[in-house]
Amino acid sequence: MSPSATHTHDEHALVAHHFENLEQQRGANLLGMWLFLSSEVLFFGGIFTAYAMMRFSSTNNGFALGSSQLNAVVGGINTAVLLTSSLTMALAVWAAQTKHRRLLQLFLSLTLAFGLAFLVFKGFEWYHEYEVSLVPGPTFGSKLAEKGDGTVIPAETVKTMQMFFVFYFSITGLHALHMVVGLAVLAVQLVLCLQSDFGVRDYGPIEVFGLYWHFVDVVWIYVFPLLYLMRA
Amino acid sequence: MTTVAVEPRPQPFEPRSIKRADYLNISYGVRSWLLTLDHKRIAILYLISISIFFFVGGVFAAVVRLELATPKGDLLQSDTYNKMFTLHGVVMLFFFLIPAIPATLGNFLVPLMIGAKDLAFPRLNLMSWYVFMIAGMFGIYTMLAGGVDTGWTFYTPLSPKYANSQVMTAALAALIAGFSSILTGLNFMVTIHKMRAPGLTWFRLPLFVWSQYATSLIQILGTPVLAVTILLVAAERMLHIGIFDPALGGDPVLFQHLFWFYSHPAVYIMILPAMGVISELVTTFAKKVIFGYSFIAFSSVAIAVLGFLVWGHHMFVSSQSPYAGLIFSFLSMLVAIPSAIKVFNWTATLWRGSVSWDTPMLYAFGFIGLFTIGGLTGLFLACLATDVHLTHTYFVVAHFHYIMVGGAIMAYLGGLHYWWPKITGRMYPEFWAKFAAIIIFVGFNLTFFPQFVLGYQGMPRRYHEYPAEFQVLNVMSTAGASILAVGYIIPAVYFIWSMKYAKVAGRNPWGATGLEWSTTSPPPADNFEKTPIVSLPPYIYSKEEATVVP
Amino acid sequence: MNADFRLLPQQASTMAPRVDALFWFITAICIFFTILVAVLLLTFAIRYRRKTEDYFPKPVVGSKVLEAAWSIGPLALVMVIFFWGASIYFDMMRPPEDALEVYVTGKQWMWHLQHSGGQREINQLHIPLGKPVKLIMTSEDVLHDFYIPAFRVKMDTVPGKYTTLWFQATKLGTFDFYCALYCGTEHARMIGTVTVMKPREYEQWLTERADRSLALQGRQLFQKLQCVTCHHPEANNRAPILENLYGRMVELEGGRNVLADESYLRESILYPAAKVRAGWRPIMPSYVGQVDENDLVRLIAFLKGLKTGQTPARVEDFPAPAVNEKEAAKDKELPKPNEQPKATDKAKDK
Amino acid sequence: MAHKPISPVTYGFIYVLLLLLTALTVYLATQGHLGVWEIPVALGIATAKTVLVGLYFMHLIHSNRLTILIVLAGVLFLVIMVMLTLTDYWTRSWLTSPQVSGAPSITQPLRAGHGSSGDGRS
């Protein structure tokens, strides 16, 4: 899929033997990524559907209560961090297309940095939830009554809240997994860009990876309101 | 239009003395196979792996049928029996039927049929085989570590909470095999979109390619839902938290929705490529253009899309809302139409043709007959009132075996015989092939037809012992299964024999149209001596003007 | 091989002939089309078999008329099947109002059945001929499925909720029932028999086995579990009075309405705060773990028959396990468990 | 290159829009009182953001019909999954309810139990 290691600018060297030309190769790679992403839509879609149905059929306000345990402002800031990494990724593709090697290196590094920042934030959030006993399991909710006004949440509402947090950790976990995979690929591309004229020679791989990165961003754009903001 | 891709006349066998470099002899050694990027070699890798899985799954089936010869559970303990039918289902579905036609015949033929040098992503193609094999390892580990007894459907709360067998590894095997399936579908779809030879427009594509395209759609859009569902079940089993367990406030019916959203279309992953194979066989052996090309092509896509709208017909008695049942029943009924279109068009193609009775055509006849029965009996299960009586019984077992074994495997074997000369460069022994085809047809019907009656009588599926009144039909079924087993072993033997000893085949032993027949047998590593240019629609055998019946 | 062999299943319920009529209609369609395709296929294959390799038949591309015919023809047929099937299915899903009620609990790997009079059976069900019977079913563990082939009815039992199944037997005799949904190791042994009796014999059978009625057992539980402490007119409005509750629409906090059916009663005992009645505070504790499925059945049977003025006294000790005459006398005071409010009563509350 | 690269200025503009939408949705969820409209509005804003990301960052605005078709196919099948599953959950209580025709009043609110929220919300 990726071009061979030769450093010539000869198009012929960039095209795998079974393709006719670079145009065909780029088109195929982009199409492949788009198809993969439409597959991913259904992957996340499956769990979103489950979430929607459980929420719809739930008979108490455990989901809303669960949602209000999350900090929407922290989530919002993290959303902004991820959007920023999307911007720098888009700019990296632009730099590759216009053959600005230095800028390409800069923007890829920034994307990597913002992506890592997002994960670090997310990690702190998870740790906080662990501390206040919001991780599903036998001890779930044991520290709920300590804060707040001392009112006791009925047991079955706690159960529904736990269901909410099962979804929360599954969805954010799967999203984080996609981030980790993305960051790994990004790191490889960055190293290649620092070492060679990878990217400016053929912007194809950068563009294809960019699609993936933006998609992970789009998933978060839905995760954020679905988990953090539905608290009424 | 420098080259006409179609060779209207059969070629005489080429002399053996000309030694060409083909994909088989271009390099030797295990390494050259395990690291190959050639779609044809990867197809062979798949062929070997799925054949092994087929026989493993077949052994499980044989054990199941042996146990059912008597009403008492005397051969096996109940939990051993449960593991047998579960493993039979898991192995046959995820490791044989789903990859069967796409990953072997499809892998070999799609690039050849569209005049490409390879699939769009050769590395991904090899990777999908390795992913498949990793899944296979999990499957084999499951068997060795004691098996799994949840049924291939993994229904909750049985599988995450109550089963004490190797549910995790079995589920992982299905999950990983799913990824392999997604990658294959993705590869095909990009290839069909981007790699067609000059002049090969969409309506000049062979119908096999159309059916592969429709199949890929299901693989790409359906499989991820299975993946995420399995992950949720795995989380539920490992962490004892979850969304399908009523004790935790969850809903087991939700699992069925998510599961069947993939697993119903999965049936079409198996049968659509089979339909594609049959379209090729029927035209070649009738020497006649296919009747209603565009109707067959679009009916494939229609089946792929409709297949996603009907999963609820597995749930009419699951406590799903009866109103949802109403909608699902209605939509399920509609699948009858594209299926009818295909059957009638194949039949009409024979009209005034020049019909040969070669082995692949025997399989095609068998397919059309058995698929007709399998498809029509689907009406009982799509219809709400009869489904209440028949679901969860042997009627369902008979119905889907008519589709998957009578349909998909007949077509797979037919296709394998048809393209065997192209794949290996050798013919197969015609007498034994015909003999096996007839044995399989007879054995199949004897095995599965009695099960329709059993189901109507009310015998539930997945019973290792049963009331004595069901014995007569069960004995018939077991007898049929032993005939069927013989029928499957014969081709395995003569195919292996043929690779060395059988008659050498020329480029085009059947006198077929299609780009794959214009290259040598076996094809060279890059498939074609030079890129073909296509100027004609497919299946043009006669130079006469085509007529249209009003 | 054995004398019991029969090709077709027995028809022993009002539903069976209706399902069979549809079954044979579809079978006729199947046979017609299978023969049609087989005959065409073989005729063409033989009549036009290949005689010489040099002959290239005249190509026929297709026919719009034929395509339309074999699309619309099947469409019309499947629509007939669809509507026919749907009409029977909805009758299957709607039990008659006056049906006898039997509670069914599936568990790995047995069926536990209880009649309204408290008579219990394991893997057996006795029912009267010619009377509609409604099974109210649940499961204690995994999914099961209650299936009586001779009656052509089947329904999954789902843990955590009630599903229903009804039938009206038309033949005396015994018929097998099965667990039809795979439920684990001994799935195949989760079977039993339905015995259809003449109504008089059934009554006799019931009295012979008369334990204490379900409702009466429920009444005892109602006191034992201290439900009566709050659900009582003298309890200073701590909890709603439950008289005449069953079958009515209940207004909830937030303006929704819910039908007080078995599922609602069950949920309200297990998870009281799930659906709180308008105007009441959710102070009731959950009874998860204190009552099992059988206790729930008893409590619900009691609540279903509870009419005006029948709430037991708060101070009354729950009676010790009593001798039969005494119990029978009590039973008379209590409403018949089968009695259900008329449909008009339900409408009134809206 | 099938099309001219989108200029960095455009990217910046889109980025600012995205940040504003994020701020808006957080504000509406924490300060606003939208009631039943809360979920539709939040999802609407998310969709608007997705469209912006898709059209500009992912270059859909310059891509061919095929790519758009693939995106729509993914979305369409997701909608099918949600809607057909919903037909089950939506209508489950209809048959047991005496008021079949007016049934939505029983099953309608997405947040069932909303009304009983008087209990211990911390």
CSV table of C-alpha atoms in Angstrom, one decimal, chain D residues 3-122:
chain,number,residue,atom,x,y,z
D,3,HIS,CA,-8.9,19.4,-6.3
D,4,LYS,CA,-7.1,22.5,-5.0
D,5,PRO,CA,-6.2,22.1,-1.4
D,6,ILE,CA,-8.5,23.9,1.0
D,7,SER,CA,-6.7,26.9,2.4
D,8,PRO,CA,-5.5,27.1,6.0
D,9,VAL,CA,-7.7,30.2,6.5
D,10,THR,CA,-10.8,28.1,5.8
D,11,TYR,CA,-9.6,25.4,8.2
D,12,GLY,CA,-9.1,28.1,10.9
D,13,PHE,CA,-12.6,29.5,10.3
D,14,ILE,CA,-14.2,26.0,10.6
D,15,TYR,CA,-12.2,25.3,13.7
D,16,VAL,CA,-13.5,28.5,15.4
D,17,LEU,CA,-17.0,27.5,14.4
D,18,LEU,CA,-16.5,24.1,15.9
D,19,LEU,CA,-15.2,25.5,19.2
D,20,LEU,CA,-18.2,27.9,19.3
D,21,LEU,CA,-20.6,25.1,18.8
D,22,THR,CA,-18.9,23.1,21.5
D,23,ALA,CA,-19.2,26.0,23.9
D,24,LEU,CA,-22.8,26.5,23.0
D,25,THR,CA,-23.8,22.9,23.6
D,26,VAL,CA,-22.0,22.8,27.0
D,27,TYR,CA,-23.7,26.1,27.9
D,28,LEU,CA,-27.2,24.8,26.9
D,29,ALA,CA,-26.7,21.5,28.8
D,30,THR,CA,-25.5,23.1,32.0
D,31,GLN,CA,-27.3,26.5,32.1
D,32,GLY,CA,-30.1,26.1,29.7
D,33,HIS,CA,-33.6,24.8,30.5
D,34,LEU,CA,-34.6,23.1,27.3
D,35,GLY,CA,-36.7,20.3,28.8
D,36,VAL,CA,-37.7,17.8,26.2
D,37,TRP,CA,-35.7,19.6,23.6
D,38,GLU,CA,-32.4,19.0,25.3
D,39,ILE,CA,-31.6,15.8,23.6
D,40,PRO,CA,-32.6,16.8,20.1
D,41,VAL,CA,-30.7,20.1,20.4
D,42,ALA,CA,-27.5,18.4,21.7
D,43,LEU,CA,-27.6,15.8,18.9
D,44,GLY,CA,-28.4,18.5,16.4
D,45,ILE,CA,-25.4,20.5,17.4
D,46,ALA,CA,-23.3,17.3,17.2
D,47,THR,CA,-24.6,16.6,13.7
D,48,ALA,CA,-23.8,20.2,12.6
D,49,LYS,CA,-20.2,19.7,13.9
D,50,THR,CA,-19.9,16.4,12.2
D,51,VAL,CA,-21.0,17.9,8.9
D,52,LEU,CA,-18.4,20.7,9.3
D,53,VAL,CA,-15.7,18.2,10.0
D,54,GLY,CA,-16.8,15.9,7.2
D,55,LEU,CA,-17.2,18.6,4.6
D,56,TYR,CA,-14.0,20.5,5.3
D,57,PHE,CA,-11.5,18.5,7.3
D,58,MET,CA,-12.3,15.3,5.5
D,59,HIS,CA,-12.7,17.1,2.1
D,60,LEU,CA,-16.1,15.7,1.4
D,61,ILE,CA,-17.0,19.0,-0.2
D,62,HIS,CA,-14.6,18.2,-3.0
D,63,SER,CA,-15.1,14.5,-3.2
D,64,ASN,CA,-17.0,12.4,-5.7
D,65,ARG,CA,-20.5,11.0,-5.5
D,66,LEU,CA,-19.1,7.6,-4.6
D,67,THR,CA,-17.5,8.7,-1.4
D,68,ILE,CA,-20.6,10.5,-0.3
D,69,LEU,CA,-22.7,7.5,-1.2
D,70,ILE,CA,-20.5,5.3,1.0
D,71,VAL,CA,-20.8,7.8,3.9
D,72,LEU,CA,-24.5,7.9,3.5
D,73,ALA,CA,-24.7,4.1,3.3
D,74,GLY,CA,-23.0,3.8,6.7
D,75,VAL,CA,-25.4,6.3,8.2
D,76,LEU,CA,-28.4,4.7,6.5
D,77,PHE,CA,-27.7,1.3,7.9
D,78,LEU,CA,-27.2,2.8,11.3
D,79,VAL,CA,-30.5,4.5,11.1
D,80,ILE,CA,-32.1,1.2,10.0
D,81,MET,CA,-30.6,-0.5,13.0
D,82,VAL,CA,-31.8,2.2,15.5
D,83,MET,CA,-35.3,2.6,13.9
D,84,LEU,CA,-36.2,-1.0,13.6
D,85,THR,CA,-34.9,-1.9,17.1
D,86,LEU,CA,-36.9,1.1,18.3
D,87,THR,CA,-40.1,-0.3,16.8
D,88,ASP,CA,-39.8,-3.1,19.3
D,89,TYR,CA,-39.1,-1.0,22.3
D,90,TRP,CA,-41.6,1.7,21.3
D,91,THR,CA,-44.5,-0.7,20.9
D,92,ARG,CA,-43.8,-3.3,23.6
D,93,SER,CA,-46.6,-2.1,25.9
D,94,TRP,CA,-49.2,-1.5,23.2
D,95,LEU,CA,-50.9,-4.9,23.2
D,96,THR,CA,-51.2,-5.2,27.0
D,97,SER,CA,-52.6,-1.7,27.3
D,98,PRO,CA,-56.3,-1.1,26.9
D,99,GLN,CA,-55.7,2.2,25.1
D,100,VAL,CA,-53.9,0.9,22.1
D,101,SER,CA,-54.7,3.8,19.8
D,102,GLY,CA,-53.4,6.4,22.2
D,103,ALA,CA,-50.5,4.3,23.3
D,104,PRO,CA,-47.7,6.8,22.7
D,105,SER,CA,-48.8,8.6,25.9
D,106,ILE,CA,-47.6,5.7,27.9
D,107,THR,CA,-44.3,5.1,26.2
D,108,GLN,CA,-43.5,8.5,24.9
D,109,PRO,CA,-40.9,10.2,27.1
D,110,LEU,CA,-37.3,9.2,26.2
D,111,ARG,CA,-36.4,9.7,29.8
D,112,ALA,CA,-38.9,7.5,31.5
D,113,GLY,CA,-38.8,8.0,35.3
D,114,HIS,CA,-38.2,11.7,34.7
D,115,GLY,CA,-41.2,12.4,36.8
D,116,SER,CA,-40.2,10.4,39.8
D,117,SER,CA,-36.9,12.2,40.1
D,118,GLY,CA,-37.9,13.7,43.4
D,119,ASP,CA,-35.9,10.9,45.0
D,120,GLY,CA,-32.4,11.5,46.1
D,121,ARG,CA,-30.8,13.4,43.3
D,122,SER,CA,-27.5,14.4,44.8
